[in-house]
Protein backbone atom coordinates (compact mmCIF):
# COMPACT_ATOMS: atom_id res chain seq x y z
CA UNK A 1 0.00 0.00 0.00
CA UNK A 2 1.37 3.40 -0.95
CA UNK A 3 2.01 5.87 1.84
CA UNK A 4 1.27 9.55 1.94
CA UNK A 5 2.74 11.22 -1.13
CA UNK A 6 3.92 14.80 -1.14
CA UNK A 7 5.39 16.95 -3.86
CA UNK A 8 7.65 18.67 -4.41
CA UNK A 9 10.19 17.36 -1.90
CA UNK A 10 12.22 20.56 -2.01
CA UNK A 11 11.36 24.09 -3.07
CA UNK A 12 13.49 27.22 -3.10
CA UNK A 13 11.80 30.53 -3.82
CA UNK A 14 12.41 34.21 -3.29
CA UNK A 15 10.34 36.12 -0.79
CA UNK A 16 7.05 37.51 -2.01
CA UNK A 17 6.69 34.66 -4.51
CA UNK A 18 3.79 32.20 -4.31
CA UNK A 19 4.31 28.50 -3.61
CA UNK A 20 2.07 25.45 -3.47
CA UNK A 21 2.44 22.02 -1.94
CA UNK A 22 0.48 18.95 -2.91
CA UNK A 23 -0.50 15.95 -0.81
CA UNK A 24 -2.10 12.63 -1.73
CA UNK A 25 -3.19 10.78 1.41
CA UNK A 26 -3.42 7.04 1.88
CA UNK A 27 -6.41 5.67 0.01
CA UNK A 28 -9.53 5.60 2.17
CA UNK A 29 -8.19 7.93 4.87
CA UNK A 30 -10.84 10.45 5.79
CA UNK A 31 -8.77 12.85 7.85
CA UNK A 32 -5.92 14.91 6.42
CA UNK A 33 -3.53 17.22 8.24
CA UNK A 34 -1.03 19.85 7.23
CA UNK A 35 1.78 20.58 9.67
CA UNK A 36 4.68 23.00 9.67
CA UNK A 37 7.93 21.86 11.23
CA UNK A 38 10.53 24.51 11.97
CA UNK A 39 14.15 23.52 12.33
CA UNK A 40 14.74 21.77 15.65
CA UNK A 41 11.05 21.75 16.57
CA UNK A 42 8.16 19.37 16.53
CA UNK A 43 5.40 19.65 13.93
CA UNK A 44 2.69 22.24 14.50
CA UNK A 45 -0.76 21.75 13.07
CA UNK A 46 -1.85 24.23 10.41
CA UNK A 47 -5.14 22.70 9.31
CA UNK A 48 -7.13 19.49 9.66
CA UNK A 49 -9.70 18.19 7.20
CA UNK A 50 -12.38 15.59 7.76
CA UNK A 51 -13.29 14.56 4.25
CA UNK A 52 -13.56 17.87 2.39
CA UNK A 53 -14.40 19.99 5.43
CA UNK A 54 -11.74 22.02 7.24
CA UNK A 55 -12.65 21.28 10.88
CA UNK A 56 -9.66 22.99 12.49
CA UNK A 57 -7.85 25.85 10.77
CA UNK A 58 -7.28 27.98 13.85
CA UNK A 59 -3.48 27.88 13.42
CA UNK A 60 -3.48 28.68 9.71
CA UNK A 61 -2.24 32.23 8.96
CA UNK A 62 -5.13 33.10 6.74
CA UNK A 63 -3.71 36.33 5.41
CA UNK A 64 -1.19 34.42 3.30
CA UNK A 65 -1.94 30.71 3.65
CA UNK A 66 -4.78 28.84 2.02
CA UNK A 67 -5.64 25.19 1.65
CA UNK A 68 -8.17 23.08 -0.14
CA UNK A 69 -9.16 19.44 -0.27
CA UNK A 70 -11.38 19.02 -3.25
CA UNK A 71 -13.49 15.84 -3.32
CA UNK A 72 -12.07 14.87 0.05
CA UNK A 73 -8.94 13.24 -1.36
CA UNK A 74 -5.89 15.24 -2.50
CA UNK A 75 -5.03 18.51 -0.83
CA UNK A 76 -3.07 21.61 -1.74
CA UNK A 77 -1.51 24.11 0.65
CA UNK A 78 -0.60 27.50 -0.78
CA UNK A 79 1.43 30.42 0.50
CA UNK A 80 1.08 33.79 -1.20
CA UNK A 81 3.22 35.77 -0.78
CA UNK A 82 5.97 33.80 0.97
CA UNK A 83 8.04 35.42 3.70
CA UNK A 84 11.48 34.55 5.01
CA UNK A 85 9.95 33.11 8.16
CA UNK A 86 8.00 30.57 6.15
CA UNK A 87 11.13 28.49 5.59
CA UNK A 88 10.31 25.13 7.15
CA UNK A 89 9.30 21.57 6.34
CA UNK A 90 5.62 21.21 5.50
CA UNK A 91 4.29 17.81 6.44
CA UNK A 92 1.09 16.18 5.33
CA UNK A 93 -0.46 13.35 7.32
CA UNK A 94 -3.60 11.28 7.07
CA UNK A 95 -5.54 8.97 9.34
CA UNK A 96 -8.32 6.50 8.65
CA UNK A 97 -10.80 7.69 11.27
CA UNK A 98 -12.85 10.74 11.95
CA UNK A 99 -13.23 12.62 15.22
CA UNK A 100 -11.65 10.94 18.20
CA UNK A 101 -10.79 7.86 16.17
CA UNK A 102 -8.62 10.07 13.99
CA UNK A 103 -6.06 10.31 16.75
CA UNK A 104 -5.28 6.63 16.92
CA UNK A 105 -2.53 6.99 14.36
CA UNK A 106 -1.45 9.53 11.83
CA UNK A 107 0.60 8.49 8.81
CA UNK A 108 3.05 11.11 7.65
CA UNK A 109 4.45 11.91 4.25
CA UNK A 110 8.13 12.79 3.76
CA UNK A 111 7.42 16.52 3.72
CA UNK A 112 8.32 19.45 1.50
CA UNK A 113 11.34 21.45 2.57
CA UNK A 114 10.72 25.11 1.71
CA UNK A 115 13.52 27.64 1.62
CA UNK A 116 12.57 31.28 1.17
CA UNK A 117 15.46 33.54 0.14
CA UNK B 1 -4.02 23.56 27.12
CA UNK B 2 -2.22 20.29 26.76
CA UNK B 3 1.53 20.23 26.32
CA UNK B 4 4.49 17.90 26.40
CA UNK B 5 8.01 18.57 27.58
CA UNK B 6 10.89 16.49 26.35
CA UNK B 7 13.89 16.71 28.64
CA UNK B 8 17.11 16.84 26.69
CA UNK B 9 17.25 17.98 23.09
CA UNK B 10 20.11 15.58 22.43
CA UNK B 11 20.87 12.20 23.99
CA UNK B 12 23.94 10.13 23.13
CA UNK B 13 24.39 6.50 24.16
CA UNK B 14 26.76 3.71 23.25
CA UNK B 15 25.64 0.87 21.05
CA UNK B 16 24.16 -1.82 23.28
CA UNK B 17 23.40 0.59 26.12
CA UNK B 18 19.99 1.47 27.54
CA UNK B 19 18.05 4.18 25.76
CA UNK B 20 15.91 6.47 27.93
CA UNK B 21 14.11 9.44 26.40
CA UNK B 22 12.05 11.51 28.78
CA UNK B 23 8.62 12.99 28.23
CA UNK B 24 6.31 14.74 30.68
CA UNK B 25 2.85 15.87 29.75
CA UNK B 26 0.27 18.24 31.10
CA UNK B 27 -3.36 17.43 30.56
CA UNK B 28 -6.52 18.07 32.47
CA UNK B 29 -8.04 14.72 31.51
CA UNK B 30 -6.53 11.31 30.73
CA UNK B 31 -4.71 11.81 27.46
CA UNK B 32 -3.71 9.78 24.48
CA UNK B 33 0.10 9.75 24.30
CA UNK B 34 2.36 8.91 21.42
CA UNK B 35 5.99 8.51 20.52
CA UNK B 36 7.00 9.16 16.92
CA UNK B 37 10.39 8.70 15.26
CA UNK B 38 11.73 10.76 12.38
CA UNK B 39 14.69 9.61 10.33
CA UNK B 40 16.60 12.22 8.28
CA UNK B 41 14.60 13.62 5.37
CA UNK B 42 11.61 11.45 6.19
CA UNK B 43 8.22 11.94 7.75
CA UNK B 44 7.27 10.85 11.24
CA UNK B 45 6.53 7.20 11.98
CA UNK B 46 4.50 6.01 14.96
CA UNK B 47 6.56 3.99 17.46
CA UNK B 48 3.84 3.37 20.03
CA UNK B 49 0.74 4.87 21.60
CA UNK B 50 -1.04 4.88 24.93
CA UNK B 51 -4.83 5.00 24.79
CA UNK B 52 -5.82 4.25 28.40
CA UNK B 53 -5.40 0.50 28.19
CA UNK B 54 -2.23 -1.12 29.59
CA UNK B 55 0.18 1.37 31.18
CA UNK B 56 3.21 -0.38 29.71
CA UNK B 57 3.08 -0.03 25.97
CA UNK B 58 5.26 -1.98 23.58
CA UNK B 59 6.08 -0.56 20.19
CA UNK B 60 8.08 -1.33 17.12
CA UNK B 61 11.85 -1.85 16.95
CA UNK B 62 12.04 -2.99 20.58
CA UNK B 63 10.89 0.28 22.12
CA UNK B 64 8.45 0.55 25.00
CA UNK B 65 7.03 3.31 27.17
CA UNK B 66 5.31 3.39 30.53
CA UNK B 67 2.45 5.72 31.37
CA UNK B 68 2.80 6.99 34.95
CA UNK B 69 -0.13 9.18 35.89
CA UNK B 70 1.34 10.12 39.29
CA UNK B 71 4.43 11.49 37.57
CA UNK B 72 2.65 12.71 34.42
CA UNK B 73 5.36 10.95 32.47
CA UNK B 74 5.58 8.75 29.40
CA UNK B 75 9.27 7.94 29.05
CA UNK B 76 10.53 5.90 26.10
CA UNK B 77 13.04 3.09 26.67
CA UNK B 78 14.90 0.42 24.78
CA UNK B 79 17.14 -2.08 26.59
CA UNK B 80 19.91 -2.17 23.99
CA UNK B 81 20.60 0.59 21.48
CA UNK B 82 21.38 -0.17 17.87
CA UNK B 83 23.08 2.10 15.38
CA UNK B 84 19.88 2.19 13.35
CA UNK B 85 18.07 3.85 16.27
CA UNK B 86 19.80 7.15 15.57
CA UNK B 87 16.99 9.56 14.75
CA UNK B 88 14.78 12.33 16.15
CA UNK B 89 12.10 11.22 18.60
CA UNK B 90 8.94 13.16 19.34
CA UNK B 91 6.55 12.71 22.22
CA UNK B 92 2.99 13.87 21.54
CA UNK B 93 -0.26 14.24 23.44
CA UNK B 94 -3.86 14.68 22.49
CA UNK B 95 -6.86 15.30 24.66
CA UNK B 96 -9.62 13.98 22.49
CA UNK B 97 -12.30 15.45 24.72
CA UNK B 98 -11.41 18.82 23.26
CA UNK B 99 -11.56 17.34 19.74
CA UNK B 100 -8.56 19.43 18.87
CA UNK B 101 -5.19 18.23 17.76
CA UNK B 102 -2.00 16.38 18.58
CA UNK B 103 0.57 18.51 20.37
CA UNK B 104 4.15 17.50 19.66
CA UNK B 105 7.13 18.06 21.90
CA UNK B 106 10.22 19.75 20.55
CA UNK B 107 11.99 16.46 19.98
CA UNK B 108 15.06 14.62 21.23
CA UNK B 109 17.85 13.72 18.86
CA UNK B 110 19.28 10.30 19.70
CA UNK B 111 22.87 9.58 18.69
CA UNK B 112 24.46 6.15 18.99
CA UNK B 113 28.19 5.84 19.64
CA UNK B 114 29.95 2.76 18.19
Short mmCIF file of N, CA, C and O in Angstrom, two decimals, chain B residues 21-111:
data_model
loop_
_atom_site.label_atom_id
_atom_site.label_comp_id
_atom_site.label_asym_id
_atom_site.label_seq_id
_atom_site.Cartn_x
_atom_site.Cartn_y
_atom_site.Cartn_z
N UNK B 21 14.51 8.11 26.85
CA UNK B 21 14.11 9.44 26.40
C UNK B 21 12.92 9.88 27.23
O UNK B 21 11.93 9.17 27.32
N UNK B 22 13.02 11.07 27.79
CA UNK B 22 12.05 11.51 28.78
C UNK B 22 10.97 12.40 28.18
O UNK B 22 11.25 13.27 27.34
N UNK B 23 9.76 12.19 28.67
CA UNK B 23 8.62 12.99 28.23
C UNK B 23 7.68 13.19 29.40
O UNK B 23 7.27 12.22 30.05
N UNK B 24 7.33 14.42 29.68
CA UNK B 24 6.31 14.74 30.68
C UNK B 24 5.19 15.51 29.98
O UNK B 24 5.45 16.33 29.10
N UNK B 25 3.99 15.25 30.40
CA UNK B 25 2.85 15.87 29.75
C UNK B 25 2.04 16.65 30.77
O UNK B 25 2.13 16.43 31.98
N UNK B 26 1.25 17.55 30.28
CA UNK B 26 0.27 18.24 31.10
C UNK B 26 -1.07 18.09 30.40
O UNK B 26 -1.20 18.36 29.21
N UNK B 27 -2.04 17.62 31.13
CA UNK B 27 -3.36 17.43 30.56
C UNK B 27 -4.38 17.41 31.68
O UNK B 27 -4.12 16.82 32.73
N UNK B 28 -5.50 17.99 31.44
CA UNK B 28 -6.52 18.07 32.47
C UNK B 28 -7.36 16.80 32.55
O UNK B 28 -8.04 16.55 33.52
N UNK B 29 -7.31 15.99 31.54
CA UNK B 29 -8.04 14.72 31.51
C UNK B 29 -7.10 13.66 30.98
O UNK B 29 -6.08 13.97 30.37
N UNK B 30 -7.41 12.37 31.24
CA UNK B 30 -6.53 11.31 30.73
C UNK B 30 -6.29 11.47 29.24
O UNK B 30 -7.21 11.53 28.44
N UNK B 31 -5.04 11.53 28.86
CA UNK B 31 -4.71 11.81 27.46
C UNK B 31 -4.45 10.55 26.65
O UNK B 31 -4.34 9.46 27.18
N UNK B 32 -4.38 10.73 25.34
CA UNK B 32 -3.71 9.78 24.48
C UNK B 32 -2.27 10.28 24.36
O UNK B 32 -2.04 11.48 24.23
N UNK B 33 -1.31 9.38 24.40
CA UNK B 33 0.10 9.75 24.30
C UNK B 33 0.76 8.93 23.22
O UNK B 33 0.43 7.76 23.02
N UNK B 34 1.71 9.53 22.55
CA UNK B 34 2.36 8.91 21.42
C UNK B 34 3.87 9.16 21.45
O UNK B 34 4.32 10.18 22.00
N UNK B 35 4.61 8.26 20.88
CA UNK B 35 5.99 8.51 20.52
C UNK B 35 6.12 8.26 19.01
O UNK B 35 5.70 7.23 18.50
N UNK B 36 6.71 9.26 18.35
CA UNK B 36 7.00 9.16 16.92
C UNK B 36 8.51 9.24 16.71
O UNK B 36 9.22 9.89 17.48
N UNK B 37 8.99 8.62 15.64
CA UNK B 37 10.39 8.70 15.26
C UNK B 37 10.49 9.31 13.88
O UNK B 37 9.62 9.08 13.02
N UNK B 38 11.51 10.13 13.68
CA UNK B 38 11.73 10.76 12.38
C UNK B 38 13.18 10.56 11.96
O UNK B 38 14.10 11.06 12.61
N UNK B 39 13.36 9.80 10.90
CA UNK B 39 14.69 9.61 10.33
C UNK B 39 14.98 10.77 9.39
O UNK B 39 14.06 11.43 8.89
N UNK B 40 16.24 11.06 9.12
CA UNK B 40 16.60 12.22 8.28
C UNK B 40 15.86 12.23 6.96
O UNK B 40 15.76 11.21 6.27
N UNK B 41 15.30 13.39 6.64
CA UNK B 41 14.60 13.62 5.37
C UNK B 41 13.39 12.71 5.18
O UNK B 41 13.00 12.42 4.04
N UNK B 42 12.82 12.27 6.27
CA UNK B 42 11.61 11.45 6.19
C UNK B 42 10.52 12.03 7.09
O UNK B 42 10.78 12.88 7.94
N UNK B 43 9.31 11.56 6.88
CA UNK B 43 8.22 11.94 7.75
C UNK B 43 8.27 11.20 9.07
O UNK B 43 9.15 10.38 9.30
N UNK B 44 7.32 11.49 9.93
CA UNK B 44 7.27 10.85 11.24
C UNK B 44 6.60 9.48 11.13
O UNK B 44 5.66 9.29 10.36
N UNK B 45 7.08 8.55 11.94
CA UNK B 45 6.53 7.20 11.98
C UNK B 45 6.14 6.89 13.42
O UNK B 45 6.92 7.13 14.35
N UNK B 46 4.96 6.33 13.62
CA UNK B 46 4.50 6.01 14.96
C UNK B 46 5.29 4.85 15.54
O UNK B 46 5.40 3.79 14.93
N UNK B 47 5.87 5.06 16.73
CA UNK B 47 6.56 3.99 17.46
C UNK B 47 5.59 3.23 18.35
O UNK B 47 5.58 2.01 18.38
N UNK B 48 4.80 3.98 19.11
CA UNK B 48 3.84 3.37 20.03
C UNK B 48 2.86 4.43 20.50
O UNK B 48 3.07 5.63 20.30
N UNK B 49 1.76 3.95 21.11
CA UNK B 49 0.74 4.87 21.60
C UNK B 49 0.11 4.33 22.87
O UNK B 49 0.00 3.11 23.08
N UNK B 50 -0.29 5.22 23.72
CA UNK B 50 -1.04 4.88 24.93
C UNK B 50 -2.45 5.45 24.78
O UNK B 50 -2.62 6.65 24.54
N UNK B 51 -3.44 4.56 24.94
CA UNK B 51 -4.83 5.00 24.79
C UNK B 51 -5.68 4.50 25.94
O UNK B 51 -6.81 4.06 25.74
N UNK B 52 -5.14 4.57 27.14
CA UNK B 52 -5.82 4.25 28.40
C UNK B 52 -6.06 2.77 28.61
O UNK B 52 -6.89 2.39 29.42
N UNK B 53 -5.34 1.93 27.93
CA UNK B 53 -5.40 0.50 28.19
C UNK B 53 -4.23 0.16 29.13
O UNK B 53 -4.11 0.74 30.18
N UNK B 54 -3.36 -0.75 28.75
CA UNK B 54 -2.23 -1.12 29.59
C UNK B 54 -1.27 0.06 29.74
O UNK B 54 -1.04 0.81 28.79
N UNK B 55 -0.72 0.23 30.94
CA UNK B 55 0.18 1.37 31.18
C UNK B 55 1.55 1.16 30.57
O UNK B 55 2.26 2.12 30.30
N UNK B 56 1.95 -0.10 30.38
CA UNK B 56 3.21 -0.38 29.71
C UNK B 56 2.89 -0.72 28.26
O UNK B 56 2.20 -1.69 27.97
N UNK B 57 3.40 0.10 27.38
CA UNK B 57 3.08 -0.03 25.97
C UNK B 57 4.31 -0.47 25.20
O UNK B 57 5.38 0.13 25.33
N UNK B 58 4.15 -1.50 24.41
CA UNK B 58 5.26 -1.98 23.58
C UNK B 58 5.06 -1.51 22.15
O UNK B 58 3.93 -1.54 21.62
N UNK B 59 6.16 -1.07 21.54
CA UNK B 59 6.08 -0.56 20.19
C UNK B 59 6.97 -1.33 19.24
O UNK B 59 7.42 -2.43 19.54
N UNK B 60 7.24 -0.69 18.13
CA UNK B 60 8.08 -1.33 17.12
C UNK B 60 9.55 -1.15 17.45
O UNK B 60 9.92 -0.30 18.27
N UNK B 61 10.38 -1.95 16.83
CA UNK B 61 11.85 -1.85 16.95
C UNK B 61 12.35 -2.02 18.38
O UNK B 61 13.42 -1.51 18.73
N UNK B 62 11.60 -2.71 19.22
CA UNK B 62 12.04 -2.99 20.58
C UNK B 62 11.83 -1.88 21.60
O UNK B 62 12.29 -1.98 22.74
N UNK B 63 11.16 -0.82 21.20
CA UNK B 63 10.89 0.28 22.12
C UNK B 63 9.65 0.01 22.97
O UNK B 63 8.73 -0.67 22.54
N UNK B 64 9.63 0.58 24.16
CA UNK B 64 8.45 0.55 25.00
C UNK B 64 8.39 1.82 25.83
O UNK B 64 9.39 2.53 25.97
N UNK B 65 7.21 2.12 26.34
CA UNK B 65 7.03 3.31 27.17
C UNK B 65 6.02 2.98 28.26
O UNK B 65 5.11 2.17 28.07
N UNK B 66 6.21 3.62 29.40
CA UNK B 66 5.31 3.39 30.53
C UNK B 66 4.60 4.67 30.91
O UNK B 66 5.22 5.71 31.13
N UNK B 67 3.28 4.59 30.96
CA UNK B 67 2.45 5.72 31.37
C UNK B 67 2.39 5.73 32.89
O UNK B 67 1.95 4.77 33.51
N UNK B 68 2.85 6.83 33.50
CA UNK B 68 2.80 6.99 34.95
C UNK B 68 2.00 8.26 35.25
O UNK B 68 2.52 9.38 35.17
N UNK B 69 0.75 8.05 35.64
CA UNK B 69 -0.13 9.18 35.89
C UNK B 69 0.38 10.03 37.05
O UNK B 69 0.32 11.26 37.00
N UNK B 70 0.89 9.38 38.11
CA UNK B 70 1.34 10.12 39.29
C UNK B 70 2.51 11.04 38.96
O UNK B 70 2.70 12.06 39.63
N UNK B 71 3.28 10.68 37.95
CA UNK B 71 4.43 11.49 37.57
C UNK B 71 4.17 12.28 36.28
O UNK B 71 5.08 12.99 35.82
N UNK B 72 3.01 12.13 35.73
CA UNK B 72 2.65 12.71 34.42
C UNK B 72 3.78 12.50 33.42
O UNK B 72 4.22 13.43 32.72
N UNK B 73 4.24 11.25 33.35
CA UNK B 73 5.36 10.95 32.47
C UNK B 73 5.02 9.83 31.50
O UNK B 73 4.11 9.01 31.75
N UNK B 74 5.75 9.78 30.43
CA UNK B 74 5.58 8.75 29.40
C UNK B 74 6.94 8.57 28.74
O UNK B 74 7.14 8.88 27.58
N UNK B 75 7.89 8.07 29.53
CA UNK B 75 9.27 7.94 29.05
C UNK B 75 9.42 6.76 28.09
O UNK B 75 8.81 5.70 28.30
N UNK B 76 10.27 6.92 27.12
CA UNK B 76 10.53 5.90 26.10
C UNK B 76 11.83 5.18 26.43
O UNK B 76 12.85 5.83 26.73
N UNK B 77 11.83 3.86 26.37
CA UNK B 77 13.04 3.09 26.67
C UNK B 77 13.25 1.99 25.64
O UNK B 77 12.32 1.54 24.96
N UNK B 78 14.52 1.58 25.56
CA UNK B 78 14.90 0.42 24.78
C UNK B 78 16.11 -0.18 25.47
O UNK B 78 17.06 0.53 25.80
N UNK B 79 16.07 -1.48 25.77
CA UNK B 79 17.14 -2.08 26.59
C UNK B 79 18.52 -1.97 25.96
O UNK B 79 19.51 -1.78 26.66
N UNK B 80 18.61 -2.10 24.64
CA UNK B 80 19.91 -2.17 23.99
C UNK B 80 19.87 -1.38 22.69
O UNK B 80 19.18 -1.74 21.74
N UNK B 81 20.63 -0.29 22.64
CA UNK B 81 20.60 0.59 21.48
C UNK B 81 21.32 -0.03 20.29
O UNK B 81 22.34 -0.72 20.44
N UNK B 82 20.78 0.27 19.13
CA UNK B 82 21.38 -0.17 17.87
C UNK B 82 21.69 1.06 17.05
O UNK B 82 21.02 2.09 17.18
N UNK B 83 22.69 0.95 16.20
CA UNK B 83 23.08 2.10 15.38
C UNK B 83 21.90 2.65 14.58
O UNK B 83 21.79 3.86 14.39
N UNK B 84 21.02 1.76 14.16
CA UNK B 84 19.88 2.19 13.35
C UNK B 84 18.85 2.98 14.14
O UNK B 84 17.90 3.52 13.55
N UNK B 85 19.01 3.07 15.45
CA UNK B 85 18.07 3.85 16.27
C UNK B 85 18.36 5.34 16.24
O UNK B 85 17.57 6.14 16.76
N UNK B 86 19.47 5.73 15.64
CA UNK B 86 19.80 7.15 15.57
C UNK B 86 18.76 7.89 14.75
O UNK B 86 18.53 7.58 13.58
N UNK B 87 18.09 8.84 15.38
CA UNK B 87 16.99 9.56 14.75
C UNK B 87 16.50 10.64 15.70
O UNK B 87 17.03 10.82 16.80
N UNK B 88 15.46 11.35 15.29
CA UNK B 88 14.78 12.33 16.15
C UNK B 88 13.51 11.67 16.67
O UNK B 88 12.77 11.05 15.91
N UNK B 89 13.26 11.84 17.96
CA UNK B 89 12.10 11.22 18.60
C UNK B 89 11.21 12.31 19.17
O UNK B 89 11.67 13.23 19.85
N UNK B 90 9.91 12.17 18.89
CA UNK B 90 8.94 13.16 19.34
C UNK B 90 7.88 12.50 20.22
O UNK B 90 7.27 11.50 19.82
N UNK B 91 7.66 13.08 21.36
CA UNK B 91 6.55 12.71 22.22
C UNK B 91 5.37 13.61 21.85
O UNK B 91 5.56 14.78 21.50
N UNK B 92 4.16 13.08 21.91
CA UNK B 92 2.99 13.87 21.54
C UNK B 92 1.82 13.50 22.42
O UNK B 92 1.72 12.38 22.92
N UNK B 93 0.91 14.45 22.60
CA UNK B 93 -0.26 14.24 23.44
C UNK B 93 -1.49 14.78 22.75
O UNK B 93 -1.42 15.75 22.01
N UNK B 94 -2.60 14.13 22.95
CA UNK B 94 -3.86 14.68 22.49
C UNK B 94 -4.91 14.43 23.55
O UNK B 94 -4.94 13.39 24.18
N UNK B 95 -5.74 15.42 23.76
CA UNK B 95 -6.86 15.30 24.66
C UNK B 95 -8.10 15.27 23.79
O UNK B 95 -8.58 16.30 23.34
N UNK B 96 -8.56 14.08 23.49
CA UNK B 96 -9.62 13.98 22.49
C UNK B 96 -10.92 14.60 22.96
O UNK B 96 -11.80 14.87 22.17
N UNK B 97 -11.06 14.83 24.26
CA UNK B 97 -12.30 15.45 24.72
C UNK B 97 -12.44 16.87 24.21
O UNK B 97 -13.55 17.40 24.14
N UNK B 98 -11.33 17.48 23.83
CA UNK B 98 -11.41 18.82 23.26
C UNK B 98 -11.51 18.76 21.74
O UNK B 98 -11.64 19.77 21.10
N UNK B 99 -11.44 17.55 21.20
CA UNK B 99 -11.56 17.34 19.74
C UNK B 99 -10.67 18.30 18.98
O UNK B 99 -11.08 18.92 18.02
N UNK B 100 -9.44 18.44 19.47
CA UNK B 100 -8.56 19.43 18.87
C UNK B 100 -7.47 18.80 18.03
O UNK B 100 -7.69 18.45 16.89
N UNK B 101 -6.31 18.60 18.58
CA UNK B 101 -5.19 18.23 17.76
C UNK B 101 -4.13 17.54 18.60
O UNK B 101 -4.20 17.52 19.80
N UNK B 102 -3.15 16.96 17.90
CA UNK B 102 -2.00 16.38 18.58
C UNK B 102 -0.98 17.47 18.80
O UNK B 102 -0.65 18.22 17.88
N UNK B 103 -0.47 17.56 20.03
CA UNK B 103 0.57 18.51 20.37
C UNK B 103 1.89 17.75 20.46
O UNK B 103 2.02 16.82 21.25
N UNK B 104 2.86 18.15 19.66
CA UNK B 104 4.15 17.50 19.66
C UNK B 104 5.13 18.24 20.56
O UNK B 104 5.10 19.46 20.68
N UNK B 105 6.02 17.47 21.19
CA UNK B 105 7.13 18.06 21.90
C UNK B 105 8.17 18.55 20.90
O UNK B 105 8.03 18.38 19.68
N UNK B 106 9.21 19.15 21.42
CA UNK B 106 10.22 19.75 20.55
C UNK B 106 11.23 18.74 20.03
O UNK B 106 12.06 19.08 19.19
N UNK B 107 11.16 17.52 20.52
CA UNK B 107 11.99 16.46 19.98
C UNK B 107 13.28 16.23 20.74
O UNK B 107 13.82 17.13 21.39
N UNK B 108 13.76 15.00 20.68
CA UNK B 108 15.06 14.62 21.23
C UNK B 108 15.83 13.88 20.15
O UNK B 108 15.34 12.89 19.60
N UNK B 109 17.00 14.39 19.86
CA UNK B 109 17.85 13.72 18.86
C UNK B 109 18.68 12.66 19.56
O UNK B 109 19.42 12.96 20.50
N UNK B 110 18.54 11.43 19.11
CA UNK B 110 19.28 10.30 19.70
C UNK B 110 20.47 9.96 18.81
O UNK B 110 20.30 9.69 17.62
N UNK B 111 21.65 10.00 19.38
CA UNK B 111 22.87 9.58 18.69
C UNK B 111 23.39 8.31 19.32
O UNK B 111 23.30 8.14 20.55
#
